[in-house]
mmCIF file of C-alpha atoms in Angstrom:
data_model
loop_
_atom_site.group_PDB
_atom_site.id
_atom_site.type_symbol
_atom_site.label_atom_id
_atom_site.label_comp_id
_atom_site.label_asym_id
_atom_site.label_seq_id
_atom_site.Cartn_x
_atom_site.Cartn_y
_atom_site.Cartn_z
ATOM 1 C CA GLY A 1 0.399 0.535 -17.742
ATOM 2 C CA ALA A 2 -0.058 -2.757 -16.793
ATOM 3 C CA VAL A 3 1.551 -4.744 -13.803
ATOM 4 C CA VAL A 4 1.442 -8.228 -13.100
ATOM 5 C CA SER A 5 3.070 -8.976 -9.833
ATOM 6 C CA GLN A 6 3.862 -12.392 -8.551
ATOM 7 C CA HIS A 7 4.729 -13.749 -5.712
ATOM 8 C CA PRO A 8 7.268 -15.675 -4.534
ATOM 9 C CA SER A 9 10.124 -14.893 -6.581
ATOM 10 C CA ARG A 10 12.257 -17.829 -5.428
ATOM 11 C CA VAL A 11 11.171 -20.729 -3.500
ATOM 12 C CA ILE A 12 12.526 -23.667 -2.553
ATOM 13 C CA CYS A 13 10.904 -26.913 -1.049
ATOM 14 C CA LYS A 14 11.138 -30.072 -0.091
ATOM 15 C CA SER A 15 10.547 -32.924 -2.017
ATOM 16 C CA GLY A 16 6.350 -34.180 -1.394
ATOM 17 C CA THR A 17 5.676 -30.504 -0.035
ATOM 18 C CA SER A 18 3.257 -28.417 -1.846
ATOM 19 C CA VAL A 19 3.800 -25.075 -3.401
ATOM 20 C CA LYS A 20 1.397 -22.114 -4.083
ATOM 21 C CA ILE A 21 2.466 -19.047 -7.023
ATOM 22 C CA GLU A 22 0.025 -16.389 -6.593
ATOM 23 C CA CYS A 23 -0.204 -13.785 -10.175
ATOM 24 C CA ARG A 24 -2.628 -10.826 -9.378
ATOM 25 C CA SER A 25 -3.310 -7.589 -11.912
ATOM 26 C CA LEU A 26 -2.720 -4.515 -9.780
ATOM 27 C CA ASP A 27 -4.243 -1.899 -11.749
ATOM 28 C CA PHE A 28 -6.849 -3.797 -14.596
ATOM 29 C CA GLN A 29 -8.684 -6.430 -14.354
ATOM 30 C CA ALA A 30 -8.145 -9.981 -16.272
ATOM 31 C CA THR A 31 -10.647 -12.048 -17.003
ATOM 32 C CA THR A 32 -8.084 -14.532 -17.947
ATOM 33 C CA MET A 33 -4.846 -15.310 -16.762
ATOM 34 C CA PHE A 34 -2.335 -17.807 -18.595
ATOM 35 C CA TRP A 35 0.841 -19.488 -16.877
ATOM 36 C CA TYR A 36 3.699 -20.657 -18.734
ATOM 37 C CA ARG A 37 6.658 -23.138 -17.952
ATOM 38 C CA GLN A 38 10.337 -21.963 -18.756
ATOM 39 C CA PHE A 39 13.319 -24.101 -18.620
ATOM 40 C CA PRO A 40 16.847 -23.190 -18.744
ATOM 41 C CA LYS A 41 17.575 -21.231 -21.731
ATOM 42 C CA GLN A 42 14.210 -22.468 -23.709
ATOM 43 C CA SER A 43 11.483 -20.561 -24.905
ATOM 44 C CA LEU A 44 8.402 -20.639 -22.980
ATOM 45 C CA MET A 45 5.897 -23.424 -22.720
ATOM 46 C CA LEU A 46 2.087 -22.288 -21.930
ATOM 47 C CA MET A 47 1.134 -24.703 -19.370
ATOM 48 C CA ALA A 48 -2.766 -23.435 -19.318
ATOM 49 C CA THR A 49 -5.328 -20.814 -19.554
ATOM 50 C CA SER A 50 -6.684 -19.922 -16.175
ATOM 51 C CA ASN A 51 -10.025 -18.488 -16.551
ATOM 52 C CA GLU A 52 -12.144 -16.081 -13.592
ATOM 53 C CA GLY A 53 -14.954 -18.336 -12.327
ATOM 54 C CA SER A 54 -14.309 -21.754 -14.508
ATOM 55 C CA LYS A 55 -11.723 -24.245 -14.455
ATOM 56 C CA ALA A 56 -8.792 -24.093 -16.482
ATOM 57 C CA THR A 57 -7.561 -25.058 -19.275
ATOM 58 C CA TYR A 58 -4.907 -27.072 -19.514
ATOM 59 C CA GLU A 59 -2.364 -27.250 -22.628
ATOM 60 C CA GLN A 60 -1.840 -31.372 -23.839
ATOM 61 C CA GLY A 61 0.821 -33.395 -21.663
ATOM 62 C CA VAL A 62 0.097 -30.655 -18.508
ATOM 63 C CA GLU A 63 -0.934 -32.892 -15.799
ATOM 64 C CA LYS A 64 -4.187 -31.069 -14.221
ATOM 65 C CA ASP A 65 -3.938 -32.450 -10.625
ATOM 66 C CA LYS A 66 -0.020 -31.765 -10.121
ATOM 67 C CA PHE A 67 -0.506 -27.906 -11.324
ATOM 68 C CA LEU A 68 -3.533 -26.816 -9.643
ATOM 69 C CA ILE A 69 -5.228 -23.269 -11.063
ATOM 70 C CA ASN A 70 -7.315 -20.826 -9.216
ATOM 71 C CA HIS A 71 -8.747 -17.514 -10.899
ATOM 72 C CA ALA A 72 -11.062 -16.678 -8.061
ATOM 73 C CA SER A 73 -11.695 -13.094 -8.745
ATOM 74 C CA LEU A 74 -10.897 -10.745 -11.721
ATOM 75 C CA THR A 75 -7.497 -9.958 -9.999
ATOM 76 C CA LEU A 76 -5.933 -13.230 -9.097
ATOM 77 C CA SER A 77 -4.914 -16.629 -10.137
ATOM 78 C CA THR A 78 -2.862 -19.093 -8.135
ATOM 79 C CA LEU A 79 -0.592 -22.176 -9.053
ATOM 80 C CA THR A 80 -0.088 -24.994 -6.781
ATOM 81 C CA VAL A 81 2.511 -27.450 -7.557
ATOM 82 C CA THR A 82 1.546 -30.070 -5.703
ATOM 83 C CA SER A 83 3.880 -32.666 -4.466
ATOM 84 C CA ALA A 84 6.539 -31.417 -5.837
ATOM 85 C CA HIS A 85 9.531 -33.280 -7.284
ATOM 86 C CA PRO A 86 13.077 -31.994 -8.341
ATOM 87 C CA GLU A 87 11.773 -32.496 -12.200
ATOM 88 C CA ASP A 88 9.475 -29.081 -11.713
ATOM 89 C CA SER A 89 11.899 -27.519 -10.696
ATOM 90 C CA SER A 90 11.932 -24.631 -12.997
ATOM 91 C CA PHE A 91 10.915 -20.843 -14.014
ATOM 92 C CA TYR A 92 7.046 -20.170 -13.890
ATOM 93 C CA ILE A 93 5.840 -17.260 -15.118
ATOM 94 C CA CYS A 94 2.347 -15.944 -15.152
ATOM 95 C CA SER A 95 0.862 -13.701 -17.664
ATOM 96 C CA ALA A 96 -2.683 -11.477 -18.127
ATOM 97 C CA ARG A 97 -4.382 -10.181 -21.695
ATOM 98 C CA ASP A 98 -4.587 -6.793 -21.287
ATOM 99 C CA THR A 99 -7.109 -5.230 -23.195
ATOM 100 C CA GLU A 100 -6.105 -1.744 -22.688
ATOM 101 C CA ILE A 101 -2.722 -2.394 -24.179
ATOM 102 C CA TYR A 102 -3.593 -4.749 -26.188
ATOM 103 C CA GLY A 103 -1.378 -7.253 -25.848
ATOM 104 C CA TYR A 104 -0.349 -9.606 -22.433
ATOM 105 C CA THR A 105 1.573 -8.405 -19.658
ATOM 106 C CA PHE A 106 4.354 -10.657 -17.229
ATOM 107 C CA GLY A 107 4.656 -11.280 -14.509
ATOM 108 C CA SER A 108 8.202 -11.246 -12.471
ATOM 109 C CA GLY A 109 8.232 -14.766 -12.647
ATOM 110 C CA THR A 110 9.073 -17.848 -9.985
ATOM 111 C CA ARG A 111 12.442 -19.689 -8.930
ATOM 112 C CA LEU A 112 10.966 -22.728 -8.044
ATOM 113 C CA THR A 113 13.857 -25.247 -6.349
ATOM 114 C CA VAL A 114 12.764 -28.478 -5.595
ATOM 115 C CA VAL A 115 15.118 -29.963 -3.405
ATOM 116 C CA GLY B 1 -1.061 -23.768 -36.653
ATOM 117 C CA ASP B 2 0.315 -20.175 -36.171
ATOM 118 C CA SER B 3 4.230 -20.083 -35.597
ATOM 119 C CA VAL B 4 6.633 -17.513 -35.283
ATOM 120 C CA THR B 5 10.533 -18.632 -36.073
ATOM 121 C CA GLN B 6 13.246 -16.547 -34.705
ATOM 122 C CA MET B 7 17.281 -16.700 -35.716
ATOM 123 C CA GLU B 8 19.083 -18.727 -33.025
ATOM 124 C CA GLY B 9 21.503 -17.510 -31.159
ATOM 125 C CA PRO B 10 23.492 -16.150 -28.958
ATOM 126 C CA VAL B 11 24.445 -13.344 -30.882
ATOM 127 C CA THR B 12 27.408 -11.497 -29.983
ATOM 128 C CA LEU B 13 27.964 -7.716 -30.728
ATOM 129 C CA SER B 14 30.064 -5.034 -29.393
ATOM 130 C CA GLU B 15 28.727 -1.871 -28.254
ATOM 131 C CA GLU B 16 27.158 0.165 -30.520
ATOM 132 C CA ALA B 17 27.288 -1.911 -33.063
ATOM 133 C CA PHE B 18 23.703 -2.774 -35.471
ATOM 134 C CA LEU B 19 21.583 -5.322 -33.924
ATOM 135 C CA THR B 20 19.246 -7.129 -36.716
ATOM 136 C CA ILE B 21 16.889 -9.984 -34.798
ATOM 137 C CA ASN B 22 15.414 -11.822 -38.056
ATOM 138 C CA CYS B 23 11.580 -13.633 -36.997
ATOM 139 C CA THR B 24 9.325 -14.812 -39.486
ATOM 140 C CA TYR B 25 5.485 -15.872 -39.020
ATOM 141 C CA THR B 26 2.834 -18.194 -39.927
ATOM 142 C CA ALA B 27 -1.020 -17.434 -40.089
ATOM 143 C CA THR B 28 -3.966 -17.927 -40.928
ATOM 144 C CA GLY B 29 -4.995 -14.808 -39.900
ATOM 145 C CA TYR B 30 -4.030 -11.153 -39.158
ATOM 146 C CA PRO B 31 -2.665 -11.596 -35.391
ATOM 147 C CA SER B 32 -0.130 -9.027 -34.037
ATOM 148 C CA LEU B 33 3.130 -9.414 -33.610
ATOM 149 C CA PHE B 34 5.396 -8.160 -30.744
ATOM 150 C CA TRP B 35 8.841 -8.350 -29.284
ATOM 151 C CA TYR B 36 8.909 -9.047 -25.927
ATOM 152 C CA VAL B 37 12.605 -8.855 -24.018
ATOM 153 C CA GLN B 38 14.078 -10.758 -20.719
ATOM 154 C CA TYR B 39 16.144 -9.905 -18.476
ATOM 155 C CA PRO B 40 18.346 -12.575 -16.740
ATOM 156 C CA GLY B 41 16.245 -14.306 -13.431
ATOM 157 C CA GLU B 42 13.051 -11.887 -14.456
ATOM 158 C CA GLY B 43 9.793 -12.241 -16.155
ATOM 159 C CA LEU B 44 9.300 -10.545 -20.019
ATOM 160 C CA GLN B 45 8.364 -7.177 -20.452
ATOM 161 C CA LEU B 46 6.663 -5.799 -23.790
ATOM 162 C CA LEU B 47 9.241 -4.426 -26.098
ATOM 163 C CA LEU B 48 7.364 -3.504 -28.738
ATOM 164 C CA LYS B 49 4.477 -4.237 -30.566
ATOM 165 C CA ALA B 50 2.723 -3.683 -33.824
ATOM 166 C CA THR B 51 -1.479 -4.715 -34.757
ATOM 167 C CA LYS B 52 -1.584 -4.526 -38.480
ATOM 168 C CA ALA B 53 0.768 -4.539 -41.935
ATOM 169 C CA ASP B 54 2.639 -1.896 -42.393
ATOM 170 C CA ASP B 55 2.793 -0.793 -38.812
ATOM 171 C CA LYS B 56 6.523 0.138 -36.955
ATOM 172 C CA GLY B 57 6.635 -0.694 -33.136
ATOM 173 C CA SER B 58 9.178 0.861 -31.737
ATOM 174 C CA ASN B 59 10.945 1.516 -27.973
ATOM 175 C CA LYS B 60 13.784 2.129 -26.582
ATOM 176 C CA GLY B 61 15.936 2.768 -29.514
ATOM 177 C CA PHE B 62 14.397 -0.644 -31.061
ATOM 178 C CA GLU B 63 12.239 -0.732 -33.493
ATOM 179 C CA ALA B 64 10.502 -3.814 -35.703
ATOM 180 C CA THR B 65 7.926 -3.073 -39.015
ATOM 181 C CA TYR B 66 4.682 -5.165 -39.197
ATOM 182 C CA ARG B 67 5.484 -6.845 -43.231
ATOM 183 C CA LYS B 68 3.030 -9.120 -43.862
ATOM 184 C CA GLU B 69 4.368 -9.925 -47.815
ATOM 185 C CA THR B 70 7.184 -11.409 -46.565
ATOM 186 C CA THR B 71 5.534 -12.019 -43.043
ATOM 187 C CA SER B 72 8.044 -10.901 -41.183
ATOM 188 C CA PHE B 73 8.878 -8.318 -38.152
ATOM 189 C CA HIS B 74 12.410 -7.767 -37.606
ATOM 190 C CA LEU B 75 13.960 -6.372 -35.203
ATOM 191 C CA GLU B 76 16.611 -3.460 -35.294
ATOM 192 C CA LYS B 77 18.547 -1.138 -33.222
ATOM 193 C CA GLY B 78 21.190 1.584 -34.559
ATOM 194 C CA SER B 79 23.485 1.103 -31.819
ATOM 195 C CA VAL B 80 23.509 -1.333 -29.099
ATOM 196 C CA GLN B 81 24.621 -1.192 -25.454
ATOM 197 C CA VAL B 82 25.973 -3.412 -23.005
ATOM 198 C CA SER B 83 22.913 -3.247 -20.952
ATOM 199 C CA ASP B 84 20.800 -4.488 -23.906
ATOM 200 C CA SER B 85 21.892 -7.987 -23.051
ATOM 201 C CA ALA B 86 19.261 -10.292 -22.648
ATOM 202 C CA VAL B 87 17.116 -12.654 -24.046
ATOM 203 C CA TYR B 88 14.267 -11.178 -27.255
ATOM 204 C CA PHE B 89 11.305 -13.229 -27.813
ATOM 205 C CA CYS B 90 9.059 -12.738 -31.005
ATOM 206 C CA ALA B 91 5.620 -13.518 -30.353
ATOM 207 C CA LEU B 92 1.987 -12.960 -31.850
ATOM 208 C CA SER B 93 -1.228 -13.493 -31.100
ATOM 209 C CA ASP B 94 -4.451 -13.997 -32.846
ATOM 210 C CA TYR B 95 -7.156 -12.893 -30.616
ATOM 211 C CA ARG B 96 -9.272 -15.342 -32.342
ATOM 212 C CA ASP B 97 -7.954 -18.406 -29.479
ATOM 213 C CA ASP B 98 -6.989 -15.764 -27.128
ATOM 214 C CA LYS B 99 -2.893 -17.323 -26.697
ATOM 215 C CA ILE B 100 0.669 -15.923 -27.593
ATOM 216 C CA ILE B 101 2.663 -17.995 -29.472
ATOM 217 C CA PHE B 102 6.671 -17.544 -28.742
ATOM 218 C CA GLY B 103 9.650 -18.225 -30.944
ATOM 219 C CA LYS B 104 12.168 -19.961 -29.389
ATOM 220 C CA GLY B 105 14.268 -16.704 -28.492
ATOM 221 C CA THR B 106 17.538 -14.910 -29.395
ATOM 222 C CA ARG B 107 20.207 -14.741 -26.267
ATOM 223 C CA LEU B 108 21.815 -11.163 -27.510
ATOM 224 C CA HIS B 109 25.541 -10.688 -26.073
ATOM 225 C CA ILE B 110 26.537 -7.122 -25.920
ATOM 226 C CA LEU B 111 30.500 -6.719 -25.343
ATOM 227 C CA PRO B 112 32.023 -3.361 -23.820
#
């Protein structure tokens, strides 16, 4: 079945630094990928929709200059958290739409801790 | 807009008990419906899905039927195991706007 690989699974960074999270579709092409943020014991909040070859579409309230999204190829989207602060600590999950299964496949998530 | 409402947890059951997690939806079109499961510290895994009315999705002993008349997609399992302890998300997707909408999730604890 479709697999989405997300790296790293955990990252700890210092406040003020930037962190890049990668999301790859391993056996299918994904023209659209999605980035979510999940707070403890809460549901997923859609942050942005990443479109291959074009600018990402951000949800209301999400700072596009802080959460940079690049979808340079049909199999790779990256989320860069710039100038990270402790309040950015969260669980970030990517997903891609798989037209074969007519559903969405999720990465395993990245636990970001900003100290 | 479209929305998903699922029963709030946590739900605590003993092993081998019968499980039902209720899910209802609101949608203007004809969405596909999903159940995802999230184990501790992991991403979401698709558990089952149904793409049209009266379809039944099933996987690993779980099943859910797409009921258009009651706008529901309740998750059931006849005999739960400790390993089923996780958070379960009901979701819908209307491909007209290429988004998936999640319920708030239901945390399930199964006691041995």
